[in-house]
Short mmCIF file of C-alpha atoms in Angstrom, two decimals:
data_model
loop_
_atom_site.label_atom_id
_atom_site.label_comp_id
_atom_site.label_asym_id
_atom_site.label_seq_id
_atom_site.Cartn_x
_atom_site.Cartn_y
_atom_site.Cartn_z
CA MET A 1 1.06 162.19 175.57
CA SER A 2 3.74 162.87 173.25
CA LEU A 3 6.55 160.22 173.17
CA THR A 4 9.13 162.98 172.86
CA ASP A 5 8.15 164.46 176.29
CA PHE A 6 10.58 163.29 179.11
CA LEU A 7 9.20 160.53 181.44
CA HIS A 8 11.09 158.75 184.28
CA GLY A 9 8.74 155.54 184.91
CA VAL A 10 6.06 153.48 183.23
CA GLU A 11 3.26 154.71 180.74
CA THR A 12 0.67 152.78 178.84
CA VAL A 13 -0.03 153.79 175.31
CA VAL A 14 -3.53 152.78 173.97
CA VAL A 15 -3.22 151.75 170.35
CA ASP A 16 -6.64 152.71 168.91
CA ARG A 17 -6.75 150.81 165.82
CA GLY A 18 -8.17 147.47 164.43
CA PRO A 19 -11.60 146.36 163.12
CA ARG A 20 -14.76 147.32 165.04
CA PRO A 21 -17.75 144.97 165.29
CA ILE A 22 -20.99 145.99 163.37
CA GLN A 23 -24.27 145.68 165.07
CA THR A 24 -27.36 145.23 163.04
CA VAL A 25 -29.95 147.97 163.48
CA ARG A 26 -33.40 147.11 164.63
CA SER A 27 -35.44 146.07 161.63
CA SER A 28 -38.74 145.49 163.16
CA VAL A 29 -39.69 148.91 164.71
CA ILE A 30 -43.20 149.93 163.39
CA GLY A 31 -43.99 153.68 162.84
CA LEU A 32 -47.83 153.95 163.43
CA ILE A 33 -49.74 157.24 162.95
CA GLY A 34 -53.37 157.93 163.57
CA THR A 35 -56.16 159.40 165.63
CA ALA A 36 -57.18 158.70 169.38
CA PRO A 37 -59.44 161.45 170.65
CA GLY A 38 -59.91 159.80 173.97
CA ALA A 39 -56.06 159.51 174.74
CA LEU A 40 -54.49 160.85 177.77
CA ALA A 41 -52.71 164.02 176.52
CA ALA A 42 -49.97 163.60 178.94
CA SER A 43 -49.09 160.14 177.84
CA PHE A 44 -49.72 160.82 174.10
CA PRO A 45 -49.25 164.39 173.21
CA LEU A 46 -50.25 165.34 169.80
CA ASP A 47 -47.58 165.27 166.85
CA THR A 48 -45.07 163.77 169.12
CA PRO A 49 -43.23 160.41 168.98
CA VAL A 50 -44.06 158.03 171.74
CA LEU A 51 -42.43 154.52 172.25
CA VAL A 52 -44.89 151.69 172.94
CA ASN A 53 -43.43 148.39 173.63
CA ARG A 54 -46.24 146.32 175.03
CA ARG A 55 -50.06 146.54 175.21
CA GLN A 56 -49.72 148.04 178.87
CA ALA A 57 -48.10 150.93 177.70
CA ALA A 58 -50.93 151.86 175.43
CA ALA A 59 -53.55 151.73 178.22
CA ALA A 60 -54.02 155.55 178.07
CA ILE A 61 -54.72 155.50 174.45
CA GLY A 62 -58.58 155.34 174.89
CA SER A 63 -61.13 153.32 172.64
CA THR A 64 -61.81 155.78 170.03
CA GLY A 65 -60.10 156.55 166.52
CA THR A 66 -57.66 154.51 164.49
CA LEU A 67 -54.99 153.92 167.03
CA PRO A 68 -56.57 151.58 169.66
CA GLN A 69 -57.55 148.91 167.22
CA ALA A 70 -54.22 149.22 165.23
CA ILE A 71 -52.30 148.76 168.45
CA ASP A 72 -54.48 145.70 169.31
CA ALA A 73 -53.96 144.31 165.87
CA ILE A 74 -50.12 144.76 166.05
CA PHE A 75 -49.73 143.15 169.51
CA ASP A 76 -52.17 140.12 168.30
CA GLN A 77 -49.04 139.01 166.38
CA GLY A 78 -46.64 138.95 169.32
CA GLY A 79 -44.12 141.43 170.85
CA ALA A 80 -43.33 144.58 168.93
CA LEU A 81 -41.76 147.94 169.10
CA ILE A 82 -44.00 150.95 168.05
CA VAL A 83 -43.15 154.59 167.32
CA LEU A 84 -46.60 156.10 167.95
CA VAL A 85 -47.70 159.32 166.76
CA ARG A 86 -51.10 160.74 167.39
CA VAL A 87 -52.65 163.66 165.40
CA GLU A 88 -55.64 165.82 166.21
CA HIS A 89 -58.98 164.25 165.18
CA VAL A 90 -60.91 166.33 163.11
CA ALA A 91 -64.44 166.30 161.31
CA THR A 92 -64.15 165.57 157.71
CA GLU A 93 -61.93 162.93 155.83
CA ASN A 94 -60.05 165.65 153.85
CA GLU A 95 -59.16 167.55 156.71
CA GLN A 96 -58.04 164.41 158.53
CA MET A 97 -55.77 163.35 155.71
CA THR A 98 -53.99 166.89 155.91
CA LYS A 99 -53.37 166.33 159.69
CA ILE A 100 -51.98 163.04 158.95
CA ILE A 101 -49.74 164.21 156.20
CA GLY A 102 -48.60 167.19 158.21
CA GLY A 103 -45.33 168.92 157.61
CA VAL A 104 -43.66 171.80 159.66
CA ASP A 105 -45.67 174.01 162.27
CA ALA A 106 -45.35 177.58 160.93
CA VAL A 107 -45.23 178.92 164.46
CA THR A 108 -43.01 176.45 166.40
CA GLY A 109 -40.95 175.00 163.43
CA ASP A 110 -41.81 171.34 164.88
CA PHE A 111 -42.42 168.39 162.65
CA THR A 112 -46.28 167.53 162.41
CA GLY A 113 -48.06 164.41 160.90
CA ILE A 114 -46.10 161.64 159.37
CA HIS A 115 -43.02 163.94 159.37
CA VAL A 116 -42.78 163.43 163.06
CA PHE A 117 -41.11 160.03 162.45
CA ARG A 118 -38.01 162.06 161.44
CA ALA A 119 -37.61 162.87 165.07
CA ALA A 120 -38.21 159.37 166.19
CA GLU A 121 -34.44 158.35 166.59
CA ALA A 122 -33.58 161.43 168.44
CA GLU A 123 -36.41 161.32 170.87
CA CYS A 124 -37.13 157.44 171.23
CA GLY A 125 -33.86 156.10 170.40
CA VAL A 126 -35.09 153.81 167.35
CA SER A 127 -36.07 154.65 163.98
CA PRO A 128 -39.09 153.00 162.45
CA MET A 129 -38.58 150.62 159.57
CA ILE A 130 -42.18 149.64 158.92
CA LEU A 131 -44.57 152.78 158.48
CA ILE A 132 -48.31 152.41 158.38
CA ALA A 133 -51.13 154.80 158.52
CA PRO A 134 -54.28 152.43 158.87
CA GLY A 135 -57.46 154.03 157.62
CA PHE A 136 -55.63 156.69 155.84
CA THR A 137 -53.83 154.75 152.92
CA HIS A 138 -56.65 152.82 151.09
CA GLN A 139 -58.32 155.80 149.49
CA ARG A 140 -57.85 156.89 145.93
CA PRO A 141 -59.23 160.43 146.29
CA ILE A 142 -60.59 162.54 143.27
CA GLY A 143 -57.82 164.90 142.19
CA VAL A 144 -56.38 166.62 138.96
CA SER A 145 -55.91 163.89 136.31
CA GLY A 146 -55.22 166.23 133.58
CA HIS A 147 -55.23 169.69 132.10
CA THR A 148 -55.61 171.24 128.56
CA ILE A 149 -54.33 174.82 127.60
CA THR A 150 -57.18 175.92 125.53
CA ALA A 151 -55.57 179.30 124.68
CA GLN A 152 -51.86 180.12 125.05
CA GLY A 153 -52.27 183.84 125.29
CA ASP A 154 -49.32 186.28 124.71
CA GLY A 155 -46.96 188.72 126.52
CA TYR A 156 -46.27 186.64 129.56
CA THR A 157 -42.96 187.03 131.33
CA THR A 158 -44.46 186.16 134.73
CA ALA A 159 -47.58 184.34 135.56
CA SER A 160 -49.41 182.41 138.31
CA VAL A 161 -52.49 180.23 138.38
CA ALA A 162 -55.30 180.10 140.96
CA PHE A 163 -57.70 177.31 141.47
CA SER A 164 -61.46 177.46 142.56
CA GLY A 165 -64.35 175.10 142.88
CA GLY A 166 -63.97 171.50 143.85
CA GLY A 167 -66.68 171.32 146.39
CA VAL A 168 -66.92 171.60 150.32
CA GLY A 169 -63.71 170.18 152.01
CA ALA A 170 -61.86 169.69 148.85
CA VAL A 171 -58.15 170.38 148.79
CA LEU A 172 -57.38 172.21 145.67
CA PRO A 173 -54.28 171.70 143.59
CA THR A 174 -51.15 173.88 143.35
CA ALA A 175 -49.34 174.56 140.10
CA THR A 176 -46.90 177.07 138.23
CA PRO A 177 -47.63 178.18 134.64
CA ILE A 178 -44.98 177.25 132.12
CA ILE A 179 -43.89 180.13 129.86
CA THR A 180 -42.36 179.72 126.50
CA ASN A 181 -41.77 182.78 124.31
CA GLY A 182 -44.33 184.73 126.01
CA LYS A 183 -47.09 182.13 125.78
CA ILE A 184 -48.48 179.65 128.53
CA THR A 185 -47.72 176.23 127.21
CA GLY A 186 -48.55 174.17 130.33
CA LEU A 187 -48.97 173.83 134.02
CA GLU A 188 -46.27 172.23 136.40
CA PHE A 189 -48.23 170.83 139.33
CA GLN A 190 -46.82 170.79 142.86
CA SER A 191 -49.87 168.80 144.14
CA LEU A 192 -52.90 167.53 142.49
CA GLY A 193 -55.36 168.11 145.11
CA TYR A 194 -57.80 165.52 146.65
CA GLY A 195 -61.32 165.10 147.81
CA ILE A 196 -62.66 166.88 144.91
CA VAL A 197 -66.41 166.56 144.19
CA SER A 198 -67.14 169.28 141.82
CA PRO A 199 -65.53 170.98 138.71
CA VAL A 200 -62.25 172.96 139.10
CA THR A 201 -61.62 176.11 137.50
CA ALA A 202 -58.00 177.57 136.93
CA THR A 203 -57.43 181.33 136.29
CA ILE A 204 -53.99 182.43 134.87
CA THR A 205 -52.98 186.04 135.82
CA GLY A 206 -49.55 187.66 134.78
CA THR A 207 -48.00 190.24 132.71
CA GLY A 208 -49.72 188.85 129.58
CA THR A 209 -53.33 188.35 128.56
CA GLY A 210 -55.57 185.68 126.91
CA ALA A 211 -54.37 182.31 128.35
CA THR A 212 -57.04 179.88 129.37
CA VAL A 213 -56.76 176.33 130.78
CA THR A 214 -59.33 173.46 131.46
CA ILE A 215 -58.84 171.11 134.22
CA THR A 216 -60.06 167.47 134.27
CA THR A 217 -60.38 165.41 137.56
CA GLY A 218 -60.28 161.78 138.35
CA PRO A 219 -58.95 159.31 140.85
CA ALA A 220 -55.49 160.19 142.10
CA ALA A 221 -52.86 158.50 144.10
CA ASN A 222 -53.34 158.37 147.98
CA PRO A 223 -51.90 161.51 149.17
CA VAL A 224 -50.56 159.81 152.63
CA VAL A 225 -48.72 157.30 150.71
CA GLY A 226 -47.43 159.73 148.52
CA GLU A 227 -46.04 161.93 151.18
CA MET A 228 -44.71 158.85 152.83
CA LYS A 229 -42.51 157.69 149.89
CA GLN A 230 -40.06 160.47 150.38
CA LEU A 231 -39.84 159.90 154.09
CA ALA A 232 -39.34 156.28 153.51
CA ASP A 233 -36.65 156.83 151.05
CA GLY A 234 -34.67 158.80 153.55
CA MET A 235 -35.29 156.60 156.45
CA LYS A 236 -34.87 153.40 154.24
CA ALA A 237 -38.25 152.15 155.51
CA HIS A 238 -41.06 150.27 153.86
CA ILE A 239 -44.82 151.34 153.67
CA ILE A 240 -47.36 148.89 154.28
CA ALA A 241 -50.36 150.41 152.38
CA ASP A 242 -53.79 149.16 152.58
CA GLY A 243 -55.51 148.48 149.01
CA PRO A 244 -58.96 149.75 148.40
CA SER A 245 -60.51 146.38 149.45
CA THR A 246 -63.46 146.69 146.84
CA THR A 247 -62.70 145.17 143.46
CA ASP A 248 -59.63 143.76 141.71
CA ALA A 249 -59.82 146.39 139.11
CA ALA A 250 -59.67 149.00 141.93
CA ALA A 251 -56.82 147.21 143.41
CA PHE A 252 -54.86 147.26 140.25
CA ALA A 253 -55.49 150.78 139.65
CA TYR A 254 -54.36 151.54 143.19
CA ARG A 255 -50.98 149.52 142.79
CA ASN A 256 -50.29 151.29 139.52
CA ASP A 257 -50.01 154.69 141.33
CA HIS A 258 -46.78 153.37 142.81
CA GLY A 259 -43.44 152.31 141.35
CA THR A 260 -41.22 152.36 144.39
CA ARG A 261 -39.74 149.34 146.42
CA ARG A 262 -40.80 151.09 149.39
CA VAL A 263 -44.44 150.37 148.96
CA PHE A 264 -46.00 146.97 149.76
CA VAL A 265 -49.79 146.83 149.04
CA VAL A 266 -52.14 144.63 150.84
CA ASP A 267 -55.69 143.96 149.91
CA PRO A 268 -58.30 143.47 151.10
CA LYS A 269 -59.36 144.48 154.62
CA VAL A 270 -59.81 141.97 157.39
CA SER A 271 -62.26 141.08 159.90
CA GLY A 272 -60.85 141.53 163.47
CA TRP A 273 -62.14 141.63 166.90
CA SER A 274 -63.21 145.15 167.76
CA VAL A 275 -62.09 146.47 171.05
CA LYS A 276 -64.74 149.32 170.63
CA THR A 277 -67.94 147.20 169.92
CA SER A 278 -66.96 143.63 171.23
CA THR A 279 -67.73 142.03 167.93
CA TYR A 280 -65.83 141.33 164.71
CA ALA A 281 -65.62 144.37 162.37
CA ILE A 282 -63.78 145.06 159.21
CA GLU A 283 -60.65 146.91 159.68
CA PRO A 284 -57.39 147.84 157.70
CA SER A 285 -54.97 144.70 157.28
CA SER A 286 -51.85 146.84 157.40
CA PRO A 287 -51.39 146.84 161.32
CA ARG A 288 -51.64 142.95 161.22
CA VAL A 289 -49.27 142.80 158.53
CA ALA A 290 -46.80 145.22 160.17
CA GLY A 291 -46.99 143.22 163.24
CA LEU A 292 -46.51 139.75 161.24
CA ILE A 293 -43.20 141.56 159.81
CA SER A 294 -42.08 142.23 163.37
CA ARG A 295 -42.76 138.83 164.45
CA VAL A 296 -40.90 137.26 161.47
CA ASP A 297 -37.90 139.57 162.09
CA ASN A 298 -37.82 138.71 165.66
CA GLN A 299 -38.05 134.94 165.28
CA LEU A 300 -36.40 134.12 161.90
CA GLY A 301 -34.68 137.21 160.78
CA PHE A 302 -35.09 140.34 158.60
CA TRP A 303 -34.05 138.34 155.55
CA GLU A 304 -36.98 136.05 155.81
CA SER A 305 -40.15 136.56 153.61
CA PRO A 306 -43.36 137.40 155.86
CA SER A 307 -45.33 135.57 153.10
CA ASN A 308 -46.98 132.20 153.83
CA LYS A 309 -46.75 133.07 157.58
CA GLU A 310 -49.94 132.93 159.80
CA VAL A 311 -51.32 136.07 160.67
CA TYR A 312 -53.02 136.07 164.05
CA GLY A 313 -56.47 137.37 165.07
CA ILE A 314 -58.32 137.29 161.56
CA GLY A 315 -62.01 136.20 161.54
CA GLY A 316 -62.55 136.74 157.77
CA LEU A 317 -61.89 138.94 154.86
CA ALA A 318 -63.79 141.96 153.57
CA ARG A 319 -64.06 140.34 150.21
CA PRO A 320 -63.79 136.64 149.25
CA ILE A 321 -60.22 135.60 147.96
CA ASP A 322 -60.10 132.18 146.45
CA TYR A 323 -56.95 130.30 146.26
CA ALA A 324 -56.01 126.69 144.96
CA TYR A 325 -52.62 125.02 144.65
CA GLY A 326 -51.39 125.33 141.11
CA ASP A 327 -54.37 127.65 140.06
CA LYS A 328 -52.76 130.45 138.02
CA ASN A 329 -56.46 131.95 137.55
CA SER A 330 -57.27 132.25 141.39
CA ARG A 331 -57.82 135.54 142.78
CA ALA A 332 -54.92 135.33 145.12
CA ASN A 333 -52.58 134.39 142.24
CA ILE A 334 -53.88 137.36 139.96
CA LEU A 335 -53.42 139.76 142.86
CA ASN A 336 -49.70 138.47 143.51
CA GLU A 337 -49.05 138.58 139.87
CA ASN A 338 -50.09 142.37 140.15
CA GLN A 339 -47.74 142.89 143.16
CA ILE A 340 -50.60 142.87 145.51
CA ALA A 341 -50.13 140.87 148.78
CA THR A 342 -53.45 139.31 150.10
CA PHE A 343 -54.58 136.59 152.45
CA ILE A 344 -55.49 132.79 152.11
CA ARG A 345 -57.03 130.49 154.37
CA ASP A 346 -55.38 127.05 154.76
CA ASP A 347 -55.40 125.70 158.42
CA GLY A 348 -55.44 129.43 159.52
CA TRP A 349 -55.11 132.75 157.75
CA TYR A 350 -51.79 133.37 155.89
CA LEU A 351 -50.42 136.44 154.37
CA TRP A 352 -49.63 135.52 150.64
CA GLY A 353 -47.45 137.69 148.57
CA ASN A 354 -43.77 138.85 148.49
CA ARG A 355 -43.59 141.55 145.86
CA THR A 356 -43.20 145.41 146.23
CA CYS A 357 -44.25 147.85 143.84
CA SER A 358 -40.71 148.36 142.63
CA ALA A 359 -40.15 149.20 139.12
CA ASP A 360 -36.62 147.78 139.44
CA GLU A 361 -36.85 143.88 139.33
CA LYS A 362 -33.76 143.93 141.53
CA PHE A 363 -35.99 145.01 144.50
CA ALA A 364 -39.16 143.18 143.54
CA PHE A 365 -39.23 141.02 146.77
CA LEU A 366 -39.94 142.83 150.12
CA CYS A 367 -37.54 140.51 152.10
CA VAL A 368 -34.61 141.16 149.34
CA SER A 369 -35.08 145.12 149.61
CA ARG A 370 -35.44 145.00 153.50
CA THR A 371 -32.15 143.00 153.58
CA ALA A 372 -30.22 145.48 151.59
CA ASP A 373 -31.43 148.36 153.65
CA MET A 374 -30.47 146.73 156.81
CA ILE A 375 -26.99 146.03 155.61
CA ASP A 376 -26.50 149.44 154.18
CA ILE A 377 -27.84 151.28 157.47
CA SER A 378 -25.87 149.03 159.72
CA ILE A 379 -22.58 149.36 157.98
CA ALA A 380 -22.95 153.21 157.91
CA LYS A 381 -24.03 153.75 161.44
CA ALA A 382 -21.33 151.47 162.67
CA HIS A 383 -18.60 153.39 160.92
CA ARG A 384 -18.87 156.97 162.69
CA TRP A 385 -15.88 156.11 164.40
CA ALA A 386 -14.16 156.15 160.83
CA VAL A 387 -14.96 159.90 160.12
CA ASP A 388 -12.20 162.34 160.43
CA ARG A 389 -9.57 159.60 161.21
CA SER A 390 -6.19 159.82 159.25
CA ILE A 391 -6.36 158.02 155.91
CA THR A 392 -3.58 155.51 156.19
CA LYS A 393 -2.91 152.03 155.13
CA ASN A 394 -4.05 150.74 158.65
CA TYR A 395 -7.20 152.84 158.49
CA LEU A 396 -8.15 151.24 155.04
CA GLU A 397 -7.32 147.65 156.33
CA ASP A 398 -9.40 148.37 159.52
CA VAL A 399 -12.47 149.48 157.93
CA THR A 400 -12.39 146.73 155.11
CA ALA A 401 -11.85 144.02 157.86
CA SER A 402 -14.72 145.44 160.01
CA VAL A 403 -17.08 145.05 156.93
CA LYS A 404 -15.77 141.88 155.87
CA ALA A 405 -16.25 140.40 159.31
CA TYR A 406 -19.82 141.56 159.43
CA LEU A 407 -20.58 140.11 156.06
CA ARG A 408 -19.00 136.72 157.13
CA GLN A 409 -21.46 136.96 160.38
CA LEU A 410 -24.42 137.47 158.16
CA LYS A 411 -23.58 134.49 155.83
CA THR A 412 -23.23 132.24 158.88
CA ARG A 413 -26.79 133.38 160.07
CA GLY A 414 -28.18 132.70 156.67
CA ALA A 415 -28.97 136.48 155.99
CA ILE A 416 -26.73 136.56 152.95
CA LEU A 417 -25.21 133.99 150.66
CA GLY A 418 -21.81 135.80 150.57
CA GLY A 419 -20.31 139.30 150.42
CA ASP A 420 -17.05 141.04 150.45
CA CYS A 421 -15.47 144.40 150.93
CA TRP A 422 -12.49 146.13 149.17
CA VAL A 423 -10.93 149.60 148.41
CA ASP A 424 -11.08 150.28 144.62
CA PRO A 425 -8.27 152.56 143.53
CA GLU A 426 -10.40 153.70 140.65
CA PHE A 427 -12.54 155.45 143.32
CA ASN A 428 -9.76 156.60 145.70
CA THR A 429 -7.46 158.68 143.44
CA GLU A 430 -4.81 161.03 144.78
CA ALA A 431 -7.30 163.90 144.25
CA ASP A 432 -9.99 162.21 146.32
CA ILE A 433 -7.75 161.49 149.14
CA THR A 434 -6.22 164.92 149.32
CA GLN A 435 -9.66 166.10 149.67
CA GLY A 436 -10.50 163.79 152.47
CA HIS A 437 -12.74 161.54 150.65
CA VAL A 438 -12.25 157.93 150.78
CA THR A 439 -14.42 155.12 149.30
CA PHE A 440 -14.98 151.52 150.40
CA SER A 441 -16.85 149.15 147.94
CA TYR A 442 -18.78 146.03 149.32
CA ASP A 443 -21.14 143.47 147.66
CA PHE A 444 -23.50 140.76 148.88
CA THR A 445 -26.13 138.41 147.70
CA PRO A 446 -29.33 138.05 149.64
CA PRO A 447 -31.32 134.99 149.82
CA TYR A 448 -34.44 134.84 147.45
CA PRO A 449 -37.74 133.48 148.41
CA ALA A 450 -38.93 130.18 146.91
CA GLU A 451 -41.97 132.01 145.28
CA ARG A 452 -42.77 129.28 142.61
CA VAL A 453 -41.87 125.74 143.45
CA THR A 454 -42.23 123.29 140.51
CA PHE A 455 -42.43 119.29 140.68
CA ARG A 456 -41.93 117.52 137.44
CA SER A 457 -44.19 114.47 137.57
CA HIS A 458 -43.50 111.34 135.29
CA LEU A 459 -45.92 108.38 135.13
CA VAL A 460 -43.91 105.48 133.84
CA SER A 461 -44.42 101.69 133.48
CA ASP A 462 -40.88 100.71 134.50
CA TYR A 463 -41.64 99.63 138.19
CA ILE A 464 -44.15 96.89 136.92
CA ARG A 465 -41.30 94.61 136.81
CA ASN A 466 -41.02 94.81 140.53
CA LEU A 467 -44.35 92.73 140.55
CA PHE A 468 -42.27 89.91 139.62
CA ALA A 469 -38.91 90.43 141.47
#
């Protein structure tokens, strides 16, 4: 009501200003994708996010495929919230990987495969922050490893390249020829293909003639993890990727396929009690690690490292991992040195390793990377109220006070060592404000895990005198 309107009586004017409380988003929601051909379709429709909050809720998942065992492994660690996506079970591994990767259905326009996680918040009310695809992230399938232009040809203004061969079930690469002064000087690959078991031939066609190319193949990065990276970047999530679980060299090669803080590699696989065979069986370790992270988040906080925490339900490892206190040459330490988490046995089985595949040392530790994400997401989501408000002095003070109060709360809880929020004039010029653009700056320092603890030992004779005191 306008204060210039006439009123004979009493009215109340609500003053809608002041700082707002900020609620931290859920950090421990697990995004799980896989197969379950025996599932009840009404409860778990294909390519649809389904919220699972306890074992009983997954009773209709059946006992076949990758999902039943993964759900059991997650809930072995305690309570968890899972956004589950079931994809169609198909015969060959290559076809199955394609189903897991998914995309957008050409007919309905709906998301399929891992891209269904994009719809999780709208349909389930939560967004997964820990992504796993057990059974589909440990492979390094054969794809294109290089190419050589054996003849550049001439007269090309437009050109295309077609691939053939690769063997039964292979997914062939896709690429676009690079044209320089009418010659073919290289290929720009959109995908490297995978599951290739025989030679691949490339044929260049276009307005010119004479260009030929030779394709070489070799182990390529896991395509599911590769597709998940872009998804994880947008959702500020982390991928728990299963290593190859064969040799140290294979694990190192797998880790070197990735340079993002979004990927946390765990090797080897573990032995867990199988609900299918009623005996111990080798299974991917990512579900148990994801369940552990969820448990640590709920009990200690998202800023706490999951390393050196007991993993429940492990009967053994798929390959031996030796460890001894202070032994830099133990297999566990060598894997950790190469940013690969593993497991050690010392009064129980423990996750051992803190580091992501980040090329940026600032985000080397998983708990530091996740803490930064939780703070960024929570502050952004809590300030939708601030969008389209008039930019006034009170407005700037209210938003700044909200963030300051949230950072103080996090410091009290031990989530950060300190933080601040301010309005920087350099990023809020007159031109910015007149265009409706306002910028708030904030900083914080997360706690770092004590990955290396050193005791300095001194053997002295000083205390002999105490014998005669």
